[in-house]
Coordinates of C-alpha atoms in Angstrom, one line a residue:
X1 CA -15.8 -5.7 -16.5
X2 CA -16.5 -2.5 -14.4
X3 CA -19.2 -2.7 -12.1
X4 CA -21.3 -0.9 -9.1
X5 CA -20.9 -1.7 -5.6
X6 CA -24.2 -3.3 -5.6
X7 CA -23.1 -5.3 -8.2
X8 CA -20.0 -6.3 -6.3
X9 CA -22.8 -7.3 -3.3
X10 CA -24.5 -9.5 -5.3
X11 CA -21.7 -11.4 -6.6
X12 CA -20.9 -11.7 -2.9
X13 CA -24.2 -12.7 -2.0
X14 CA -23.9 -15.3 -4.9
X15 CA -20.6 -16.9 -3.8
X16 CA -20.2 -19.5 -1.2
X17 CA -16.3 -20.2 -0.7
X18 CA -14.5 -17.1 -1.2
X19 CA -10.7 -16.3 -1.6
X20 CA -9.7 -13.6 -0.2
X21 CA -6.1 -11.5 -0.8
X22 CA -4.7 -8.3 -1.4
X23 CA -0.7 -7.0 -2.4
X24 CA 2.7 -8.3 -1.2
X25 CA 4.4 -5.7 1.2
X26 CA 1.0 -5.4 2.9
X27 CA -0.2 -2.3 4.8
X28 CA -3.0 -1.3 6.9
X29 CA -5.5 -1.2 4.2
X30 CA -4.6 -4.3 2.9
X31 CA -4.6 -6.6 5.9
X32 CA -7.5 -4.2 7.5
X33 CA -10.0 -4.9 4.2
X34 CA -9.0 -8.6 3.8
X35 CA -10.0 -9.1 7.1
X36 CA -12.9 -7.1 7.7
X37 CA -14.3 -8.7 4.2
X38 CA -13.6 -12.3 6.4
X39 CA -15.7 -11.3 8.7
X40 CA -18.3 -10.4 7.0
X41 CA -18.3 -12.7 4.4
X42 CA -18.4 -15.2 7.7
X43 CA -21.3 -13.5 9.4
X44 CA -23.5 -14.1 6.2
X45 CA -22.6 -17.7 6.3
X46 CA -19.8 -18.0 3.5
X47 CA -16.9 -19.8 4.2
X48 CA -13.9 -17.0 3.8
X49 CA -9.9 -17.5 4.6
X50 CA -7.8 -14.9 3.5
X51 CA -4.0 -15.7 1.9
X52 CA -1.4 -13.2 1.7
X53 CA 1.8 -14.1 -0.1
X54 CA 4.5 -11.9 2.2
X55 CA 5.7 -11.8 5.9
X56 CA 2.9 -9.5 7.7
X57 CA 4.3 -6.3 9.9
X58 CA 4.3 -7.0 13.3
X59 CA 2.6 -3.4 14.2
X60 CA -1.1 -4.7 12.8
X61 CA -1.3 -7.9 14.7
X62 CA -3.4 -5.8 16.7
X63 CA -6.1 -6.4 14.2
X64 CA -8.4 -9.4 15.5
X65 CA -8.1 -12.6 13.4
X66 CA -4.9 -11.1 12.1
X67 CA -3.2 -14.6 13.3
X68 CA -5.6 -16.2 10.8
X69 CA -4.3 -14.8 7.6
X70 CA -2.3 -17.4 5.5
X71 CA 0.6 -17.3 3.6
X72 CA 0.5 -19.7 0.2
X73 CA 3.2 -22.6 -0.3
X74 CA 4.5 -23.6 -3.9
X75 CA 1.7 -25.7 -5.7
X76 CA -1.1 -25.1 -3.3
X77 CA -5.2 -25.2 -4.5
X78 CA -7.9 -23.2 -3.0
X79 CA -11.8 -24.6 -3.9
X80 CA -13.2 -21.4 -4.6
X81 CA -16.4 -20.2 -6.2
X82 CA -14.9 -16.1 -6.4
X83 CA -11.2 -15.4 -5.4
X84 CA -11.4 -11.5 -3.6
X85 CA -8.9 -9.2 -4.3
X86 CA -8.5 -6.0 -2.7
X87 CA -6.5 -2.7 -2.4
X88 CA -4.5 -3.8 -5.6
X89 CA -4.6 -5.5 -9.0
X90 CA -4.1 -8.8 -9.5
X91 CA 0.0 -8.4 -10.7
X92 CA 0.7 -8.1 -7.1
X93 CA -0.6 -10.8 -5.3
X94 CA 1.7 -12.8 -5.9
X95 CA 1.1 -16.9 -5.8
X96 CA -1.9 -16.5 -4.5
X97 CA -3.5 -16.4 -8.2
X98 CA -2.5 -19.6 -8.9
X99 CA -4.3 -20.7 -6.5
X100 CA -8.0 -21.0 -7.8
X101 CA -9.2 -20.6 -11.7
X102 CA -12.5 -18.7 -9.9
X103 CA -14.1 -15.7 -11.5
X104 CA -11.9 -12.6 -9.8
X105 CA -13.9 -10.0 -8.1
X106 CA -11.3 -7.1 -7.5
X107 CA -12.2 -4.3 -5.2
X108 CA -9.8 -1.3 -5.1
X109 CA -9.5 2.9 -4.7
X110 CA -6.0 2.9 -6.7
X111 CA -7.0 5.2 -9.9
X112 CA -4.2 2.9 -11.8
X113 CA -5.8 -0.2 -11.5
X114 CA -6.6 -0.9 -14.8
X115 CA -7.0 -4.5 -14.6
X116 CA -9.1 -6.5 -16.7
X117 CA -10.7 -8.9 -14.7
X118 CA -14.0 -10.7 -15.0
X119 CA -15.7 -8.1 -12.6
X120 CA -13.3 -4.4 -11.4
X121 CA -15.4 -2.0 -9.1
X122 CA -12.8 1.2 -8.4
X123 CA -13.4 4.1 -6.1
X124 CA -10.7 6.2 -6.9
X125 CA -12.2 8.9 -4.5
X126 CA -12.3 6.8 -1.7
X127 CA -9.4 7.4 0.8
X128 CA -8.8 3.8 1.4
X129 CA -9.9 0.4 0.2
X130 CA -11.7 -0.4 3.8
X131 CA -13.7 2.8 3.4
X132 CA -15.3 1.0 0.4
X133 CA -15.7 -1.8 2.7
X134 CA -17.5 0.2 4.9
X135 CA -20.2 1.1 2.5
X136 CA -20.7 -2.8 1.1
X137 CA -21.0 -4.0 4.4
X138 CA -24.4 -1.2 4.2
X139 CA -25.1 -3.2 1.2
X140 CA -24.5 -7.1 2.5
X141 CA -26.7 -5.6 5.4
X142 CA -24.1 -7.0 7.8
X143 CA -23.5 -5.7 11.0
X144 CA -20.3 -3.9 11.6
X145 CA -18.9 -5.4 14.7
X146 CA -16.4 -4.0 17.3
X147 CA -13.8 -6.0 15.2
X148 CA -15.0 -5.0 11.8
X149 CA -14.6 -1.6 13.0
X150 CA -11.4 -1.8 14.3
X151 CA -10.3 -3.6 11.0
X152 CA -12.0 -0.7 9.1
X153 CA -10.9 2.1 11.2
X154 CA -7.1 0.5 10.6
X155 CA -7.2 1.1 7.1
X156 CA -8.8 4.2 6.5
X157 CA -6.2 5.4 9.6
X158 CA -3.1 4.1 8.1
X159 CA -3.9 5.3 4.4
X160 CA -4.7 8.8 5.3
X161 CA -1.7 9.4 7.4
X162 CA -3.9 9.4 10.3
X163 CA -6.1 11.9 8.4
X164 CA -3.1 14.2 7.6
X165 CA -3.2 13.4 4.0
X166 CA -5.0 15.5 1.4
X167 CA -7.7 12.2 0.4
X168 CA -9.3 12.2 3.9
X169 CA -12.9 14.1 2.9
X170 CA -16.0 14.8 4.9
X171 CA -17.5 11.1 3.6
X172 CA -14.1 9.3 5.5
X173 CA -14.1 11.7 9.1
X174 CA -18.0 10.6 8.9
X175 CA -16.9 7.0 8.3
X176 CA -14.1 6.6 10.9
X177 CA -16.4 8.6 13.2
X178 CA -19.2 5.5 13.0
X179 CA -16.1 3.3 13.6
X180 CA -15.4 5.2 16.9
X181 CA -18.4 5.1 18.3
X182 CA -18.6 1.1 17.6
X183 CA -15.8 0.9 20.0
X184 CA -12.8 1.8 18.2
X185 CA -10.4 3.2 20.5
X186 CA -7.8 5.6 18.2
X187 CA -5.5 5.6 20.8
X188 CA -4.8 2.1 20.8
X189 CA -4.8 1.8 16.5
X190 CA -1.6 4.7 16.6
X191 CA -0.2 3.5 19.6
X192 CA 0.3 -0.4 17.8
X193 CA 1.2 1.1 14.1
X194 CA 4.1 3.5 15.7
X195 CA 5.4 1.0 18.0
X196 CA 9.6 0.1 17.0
X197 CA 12.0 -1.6 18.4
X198 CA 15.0 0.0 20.0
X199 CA 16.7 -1.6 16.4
X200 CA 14.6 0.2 14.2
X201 CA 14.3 3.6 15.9
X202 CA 18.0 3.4 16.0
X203 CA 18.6 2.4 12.3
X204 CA 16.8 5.7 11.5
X205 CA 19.6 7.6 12.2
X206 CA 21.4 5.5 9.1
X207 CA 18.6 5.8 7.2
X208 CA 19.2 9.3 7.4
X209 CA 22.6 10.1 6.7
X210 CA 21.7 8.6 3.2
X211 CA 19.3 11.4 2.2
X212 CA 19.9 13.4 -1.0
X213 CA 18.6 16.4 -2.7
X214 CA 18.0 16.4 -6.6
X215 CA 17.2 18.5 -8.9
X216 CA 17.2 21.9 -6.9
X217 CA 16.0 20.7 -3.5
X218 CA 12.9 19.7 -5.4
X219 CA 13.2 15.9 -4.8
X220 CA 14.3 13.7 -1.8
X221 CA 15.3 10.4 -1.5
X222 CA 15.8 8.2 1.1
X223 CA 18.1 4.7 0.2
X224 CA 17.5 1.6 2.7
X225 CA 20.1 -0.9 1.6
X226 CA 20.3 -5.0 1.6
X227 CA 21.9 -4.8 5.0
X228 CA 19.6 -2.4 6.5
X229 CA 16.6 -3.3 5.1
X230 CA 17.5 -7.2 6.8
X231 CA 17.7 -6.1 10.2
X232 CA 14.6 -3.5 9.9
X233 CA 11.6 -5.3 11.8
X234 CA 9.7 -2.1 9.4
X235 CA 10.2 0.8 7.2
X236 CA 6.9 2.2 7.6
X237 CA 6.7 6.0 8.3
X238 CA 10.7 6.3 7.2
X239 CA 9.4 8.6 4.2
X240 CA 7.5 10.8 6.1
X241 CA 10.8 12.2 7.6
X242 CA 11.8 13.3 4.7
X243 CA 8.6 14.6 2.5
X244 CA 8.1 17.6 5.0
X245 CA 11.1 19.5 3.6
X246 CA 10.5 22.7 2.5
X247 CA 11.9 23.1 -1.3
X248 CA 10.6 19.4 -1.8
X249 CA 7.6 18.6 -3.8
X250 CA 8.2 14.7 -4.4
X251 CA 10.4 12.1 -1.8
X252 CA 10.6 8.9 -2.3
X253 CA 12.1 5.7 -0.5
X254 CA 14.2 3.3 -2.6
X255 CA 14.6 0.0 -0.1
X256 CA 17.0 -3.0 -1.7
X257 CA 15.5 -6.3 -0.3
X258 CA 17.6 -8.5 -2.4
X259 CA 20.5 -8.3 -4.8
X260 CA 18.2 -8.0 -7.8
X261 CA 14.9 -6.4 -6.6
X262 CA 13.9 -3.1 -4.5
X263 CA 10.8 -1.5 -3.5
X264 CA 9.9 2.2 -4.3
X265 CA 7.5 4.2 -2.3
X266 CA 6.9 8.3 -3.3
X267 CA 5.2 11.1 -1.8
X268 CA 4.4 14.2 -3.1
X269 CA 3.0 18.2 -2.6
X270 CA 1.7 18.6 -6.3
X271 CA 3.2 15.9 -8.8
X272 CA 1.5 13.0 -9.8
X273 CA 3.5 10.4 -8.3
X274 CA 0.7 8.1 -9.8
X275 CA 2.2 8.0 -13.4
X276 CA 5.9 8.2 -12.4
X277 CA 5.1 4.6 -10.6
X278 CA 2.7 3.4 -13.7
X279 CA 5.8 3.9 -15.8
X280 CA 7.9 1.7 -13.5
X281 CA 4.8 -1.0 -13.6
X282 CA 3.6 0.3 -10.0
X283 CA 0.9 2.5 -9.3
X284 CA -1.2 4.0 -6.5
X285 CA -2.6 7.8 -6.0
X286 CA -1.7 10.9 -7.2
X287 CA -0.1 12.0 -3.8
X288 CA 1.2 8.2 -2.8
X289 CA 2.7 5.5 -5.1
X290 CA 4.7 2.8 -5.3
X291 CA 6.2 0.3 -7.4
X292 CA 9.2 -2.6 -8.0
X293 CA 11.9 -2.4 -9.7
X294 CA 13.4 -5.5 -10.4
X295 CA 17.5 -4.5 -10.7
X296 CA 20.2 -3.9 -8.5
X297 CA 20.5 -0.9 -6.2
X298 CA 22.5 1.4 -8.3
X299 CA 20.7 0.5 -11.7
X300 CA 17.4 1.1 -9.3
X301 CA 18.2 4.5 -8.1
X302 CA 19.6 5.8 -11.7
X303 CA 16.2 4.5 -13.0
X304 CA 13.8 5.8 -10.5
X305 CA 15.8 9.6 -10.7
X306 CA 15.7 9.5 -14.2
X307 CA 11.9 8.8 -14.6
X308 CA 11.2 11.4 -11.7
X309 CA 12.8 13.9 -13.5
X310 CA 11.8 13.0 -17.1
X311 CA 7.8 13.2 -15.5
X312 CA 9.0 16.5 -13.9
X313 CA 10.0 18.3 -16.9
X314 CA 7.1 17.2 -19.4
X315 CA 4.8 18.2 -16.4
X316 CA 6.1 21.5 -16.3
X317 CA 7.3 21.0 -13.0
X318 CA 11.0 21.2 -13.8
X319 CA 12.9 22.9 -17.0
X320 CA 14.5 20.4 -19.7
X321 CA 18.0 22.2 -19.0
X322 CA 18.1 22.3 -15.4
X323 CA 16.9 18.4 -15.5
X324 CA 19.8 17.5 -17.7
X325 CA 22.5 19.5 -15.7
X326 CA 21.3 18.4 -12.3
X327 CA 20.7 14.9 -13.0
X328 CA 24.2 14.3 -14.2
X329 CA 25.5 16.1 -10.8
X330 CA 22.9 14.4 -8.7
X331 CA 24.0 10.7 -10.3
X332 CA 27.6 11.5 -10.5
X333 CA 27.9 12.1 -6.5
X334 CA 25.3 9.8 -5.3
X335 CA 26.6 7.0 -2.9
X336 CA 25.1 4.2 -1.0
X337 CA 25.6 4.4 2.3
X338 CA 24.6 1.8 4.7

């Protein structure tokens, strides 16, 4: 059931032991909102833990209480009254839904989060999930603390590109601005998020011999194998390398973590990456979007070309003929490099 966000508040208000989550392969927003919701939840008196089923990325354990976040184990309960989920439907969260049978408040911006949970509040115009969080806090009348803030201010950051993307509006700048003067210090936020070892600045320069153009120069993809993507500490920011290219409209990032399942993440100028990934049972914004696909490498990368072009030429964004020529060329000479 859709509802308001002061509906959401009051079923917040109404809850006492609250499970809180959000998606596997977390990112800023997600850790940022579960935790800034902890706090808050904590500061009116609720007892809160949050659970995330997947390692966390060493550049946000800059966020306070980050070391707090658990990760479930096979068979374990949660006695809760309303199990939180934010910045994603509940299909991602992995074990953590078997961990309580409580009613499922889910609080998201993805405009493909269609879920059908007992109560769904979606901003779809928000730029990230903590920026809703930002307003519910007005309506909890909670106190933002320094470490709300810098919980909030990590999300919004992270989601927006650092405000380069084209969702950061007037209603976010005014947001983060807030956040700043709470004590936020930006320079600190960027500093922690771009930090890489000497490993992972180095395995860029593998990660970018395997680059490759399709159809015309308007599509890029980037392809982080097994091997690589094991001795990667992150991958974070890789596709930004690549989605600046002049001819390109949409890149993407094809990462192998195991033998039978990889991780897509896609950028784009115009496209709407948003359906490409809904297609491939992933979702996210019209500009950013991700999904799984749940095959080997090479089956992964002739699926996710295929359906980038197929979207491409019903959108008008590529003709039928030069799809069907190209992609045959593109897939005959691609190889995996590691």
């Amino acid at each position: 059931m859709k509802i308001t966000l002061q509906e959401a508040a009051a079923k917040l208000k109404s809850a006492e032991k609250i499970l809180l989550t959000a998606h596997i392969n977390p990112d800023g927003d997600a850790i940022g909102s579960t935790l800034a919701m902890m706090q808050i939840l904590r500061a009116m008196g609720k007892f809160a833990q949050v659970y995330i089923d997947d390692k966390l990325p060493r550049n946000f354990s800059v966020l306070p209480f980050e070391e707090e976040i658990k990760r479930p184990v096979d068979g374990e309960k949660f006695d809760a009254d309303l199990l939180v989920i934010l910045d994603t439907a509940p299909d991602r969260i992995g074990k953590v839904i078997e961990m309580t049978d409580a009613p499922i408040l889910n609080i998201d911006h993805h405009i493909t989060n269609k879920s059908d949970v007992d109560f769904l509040h979606v901003e779809s115009d928000a730029a990230a999930t903590c920026e809703i969080i930002f307003k519910l806090c007005r309506e909890l009348d909670v106190e933002i603390t320094k470490n709300i803030a810098v919980c909030l201010y990590m999300g919004i950051a992270t989601d927006t590109g650092f405000f380069n993307y084209s969702n950061t509006k007037p209603a976010t700048l005014r947001a983060v601005a807030e956040l700043v003067e709470l004590g936020v210090e930006p320079n600190v936020i960027s500093e922690q998020v771009e930090r890489r070892t000497f490993l992972d600045v180095k395995i860029v320069s593998a990660a970018l011999q395997t680059t490759k153009l399709f159809y015309g120069g308007k599509v890029v993809g980037m392809f982080i194998s097994e091997e690589i993507s094991r001795k990667v500490e992150t991958t974070e920011g890789l596709i930004d390398l690549i989605r600046v290219i002049d001819s390109v409209d949409v890149a993407f990032l094809l990462t192998c973590k195991s033998e039978n399942f990889c991780r897509v993440s896609m950028r784009s100028k115009a496209v709407d990456v948003s359906q490409i990934a809904k297609r491939l049972g992933g979702g996210g914004h019209v500009r950013a979007a991700g999904c799984s696909i749940y095959k080997n490498f090479e089956e992964a990368k002739n699926i996710l070309v295929s359906a980038i072009g197929e979207f491409m030429v019903e959108t008008g964004y590529l003709l039928s003929a030069d799809f069907e020529e190209d992609r045959e060329t593109a897939l005959a000479d691609f190889e995996i490099s590691d």
